[in-house]
């Protein structure tokens, strides 16, 4: 086998991320923070309860 010297390997980003602009990203982060704050104060519903309700709709 060769030593690999002189071999050129092209590297590219496989996941370029999202296409949000700065304003959209700020809105997303604000929405996520608001959702977490709601959960921390007892808001929201239990995941199992939600899944049960969705399964019952079938």
XYZ file of N, CA, C and O in Angstrom:
232
model
N 0.835 -1.185 0.000
C 0.000 0.000 0.000
C 0.873 1.240 0.000
O 1.916 1.267 0.624
N 0.344 2.297 -0.606
C 1.073 3.556 -0.643
C 0.943 4.309 0.667
O 0.148 3.974 1.531
N 1.744 5.328 0.814
C 1.736 6.113 2.044
C 0.625 7.161 2.047
O 0.374 7.776 3.068
N -0.016 7.388 0.921
C -1.073 8.388 0.849
C -0.534 9.784 0.591
O -1.270 10.738 0.484
N 0.754 9.907 0.488
C 1.342 11.220 0.228
C 0.990 11.660 -1.185
O 1.028 10.876 -2.118
N 0.632 12.914 -1.295
C 0.270 13.433 -2.605
C -1.177 13.185 -2.967
O -1.655 13.644 -3.988
N -1.906 12.454 -2.125
C -3.314 12.184 -2.382
C -4.128 13.407 -2.007
O -3.956 13.983 -0.942
N -5.014 13.817 -2.903
C -5.870 14.961 -2.635
C -7.260 14.451 -2.292
O -7.846 13.678 -3.043
N -7.755 14.865 -1.137
C -9.092 14.477 -0.702
C -9.923 15.746 -0.555
O -9.543 16.661 0.175
N -11.023 15.796 -1.268
C -11.900 16.952 -1.156
C -12.870 16.734 -0.013
O -13.522 15.701 0.080
N -12.972 17.721 0.878
C -13.904 17.636 1.996
C -14.976 18.693 1.793
O -14.679 19.824 1.457
N -16.212 18.284 2.005
C -17.335 19.204 1.884
C -18.238 19.045 3.100
O -18.267 17.999 3.742
N -18.991 20.078 3.408
C -19.946 20.020 4.509
C -21.152 19.229 4.024
O -21.791 19.594 3.033
N -21.455 18.138 4.712
C -22.563 17.281 4.311
C -23.911 17.898 4.674
O -24.910 17.680 4.001
N -23.954 18.664 5.764
C -25.195 19.298 6.212
C -24.946 20.793 6.324
O -24.395 21.265 7.316
N -25.362 21.548 5.315
C -25.080 22.980 5.350
C -25.912 23.749 6.366
O -25.767 24.945 6.504
N -26.783 23.077 7.083
C -27.609 23.743 8.088
C -28.935 24.185 7.503
O -29.439 23.593 6.557
N -29.464 25.236 8.051
C -30.764 25.713 7.587
C -30.595 26.959 6.723
O -29.488 27.425 6.493
N -31.704 27.467 6.271
C -31.674 28.651 5.415
C -32.333 29.838 6.102
O -32.867 30.724 5.447
N -32.278 29.868 7.437
C -32.885 30.959 8.176
C -32.004 32.199 8.112
O -30.782 32.102 8.224
N -32.649 33.359 7.958
C -31.876 34.587 8.071
C -31.813 34.970 9.551
O -32.379 34.281 10.405
N -31.126 36.049 9.860
C -30.932 36.425 11.268
C -32.258 36.686 11.981
O -32.436 36.304 13.138
N -33.201 37.339 11.309
C -34.500 37.632 11.915
C -35.287 36.354 12.185
O -35.858 36.178 13.267
N -35.297 35.443 11.211
C -36.016 34.174 11.390
C -35.392 33.347 12.511
O -36.092 32.723 13.295
N -34.059 33.357 12.577
C -33.371 32.598 13.630
C -33.705 33.182 15.006
O -33.951 32.447 15.961
N -33.766 34.503 15.107
C -34.125 35.147 16.377
C -35.545 34.777 16.778
O -35.820 34.506 17.951
N -36.473 34.745 15.804
C -37.856 34.352 16.089
C -37.927 32.901 16.558
O -38.672 32.579 17.491
N -37.169 32.039 15.925
C -37.137 30.630 16.322
C -36.624 30.487 17.746
O -37.229 29.795 18.573
N -35.533 31.153 18.063
C -34.961 31.056 19.404
C -35.920 31.622 20.448
O -36.050 31.057 21.537
N -36.617 32.702 20.105
C -37.593 33.282 21.039
C -38.742 32.313 21.273
O -39.201 32.134 22.413
N -39.220 31.661 20.222
C -40.316 30.695 20.349
C -39.886 29.493 21.188
O -40.651 29.003 22.031
N -38.671 29.014 20.972
C -38.170 27.885 21.760
C -38.039 28.263 23.233
O -38.411 27.497 24.120
N -37.525 29.461 23.500
C -37.378 29.927 24.886
C -38.742 30.066 25.551
O -38.917 29.672 26.716
N -39.730 30.596 24.820
C -41.079 30.742 25.377
C -41.693 29.379 25.682
O -42.329 29.189 26.723
N -41.493 28.422 24.793
C -42.015 27.079 25.019
C -41.393 26.420 26.234
O -42.081 25.787 27.040
N -40.086 26.552 26.388
C -39.411 25.985 27.554
C -39.886 26.651 28.842
O -40.099 25.974 29.855
N -40.055 27.961 28.797
C -40.541 28.679 29.986
C -41.932 28.186 30.366
O -42.232 27.990 31.552
N -42.782 27.953 29.378
C -44.138 27.448 29.642
C -44.081 26.065 30.288
O -44.796 25.785 31.251
N -43.215 25.209 29.771
C -43.080 23.868 30.341
C -42.583 23.916 31.781
O -43.045 23.161 32.629
N -41.656 24.801 32.051
C -41.088 24.905 33.398
C -42.097 25.403 34.423
O -41.932 25.178 35.614
N -43.132 26.078 33.964
C -44.158 26.581 34.885
C -45.402 25.695 34.875
O -46.465 26.109 35.327
N -45.264 24.474 34.342
C -46.360 23.522 34.384
C -47.265 23.528 33.175
O -48.270 22.833 33.151
N -46.941 24.317 32.173
C -47.756 24.350 30.959
C -47.481 23.145 30.079
O -46.598 22.335 30.350
N -48.239 23.036 29.035
C -48.052 21.932 28.097
C -48.779 20.685 28.550
O -49.465 20.664 29.569
N -48.641 19.626 27.746
C -49.240 18.343 28.108
C -48.168 17.257 28.045
O -47.154 17.407 27.361
N -48.413 16.188 28.739
C -47.506 15.053 28.776
C -47.418 14.410 27.392
O -48.423 14.269 26.688
N -46.224 14.015 26.994
C -46.011 13.409 25.670
C -46.843 12.143 25.499
O -47.431 11.916 24.437
N -46.905 11.296 26.511
C -47.695 10.067 26.418
C -49.174 10.379 26.219
O -49.869 9.710 25.463
N -49.653 11.419 26.901
C -51.047 11.837 26.750
C -51.304 12.304 25.320
O -52.306 11.929 24.699
N -50.393 13.089 24.780
C -50.533 13.569 23.409
C -50.546 12.415 22.433
O -51.405 12.335 21.537
N -49.615 11.482 22.584
C -49.557 10.335 21.687
C -50.822 9.496 21.769
O -51.331 9.020 20.750
N -51.346 9.304 22.959
C -52.597 8.554 23.128
C -53.737 9.233 22.398
O -54.544 8.583 21.730
N -53.828 10.556 22.526
C -54.881 11.304 21.843
C -54.742 11.192 20.320
O -55.733 10.993 19.609
N -53.524 11.276 19.824
C -53.302 11.166 18.372
C -53.641 9.768 17.864
O -54.248 9.612 16.809
N -53.268 8.751 18.632
C -53.577 7.372 18.223
C -55.079 7.127 18.215
O -55.593 6.380 17.388
N -55.804 7.751 19.140
C -57.257 7.568 19.236
C -57.979 8.174 18.042
O -59.089 7.767 17.716
N -57.373 9.118 17.370
C -57.993 9.782 16.208
C -57.956 8.934 14.951
O -58.613 9.242 13.974
N -57.169 7.899 14.952
C -57.016 7.055 13.743
C -58.293 6.394 13.348
O -59.130 5.957 13.900
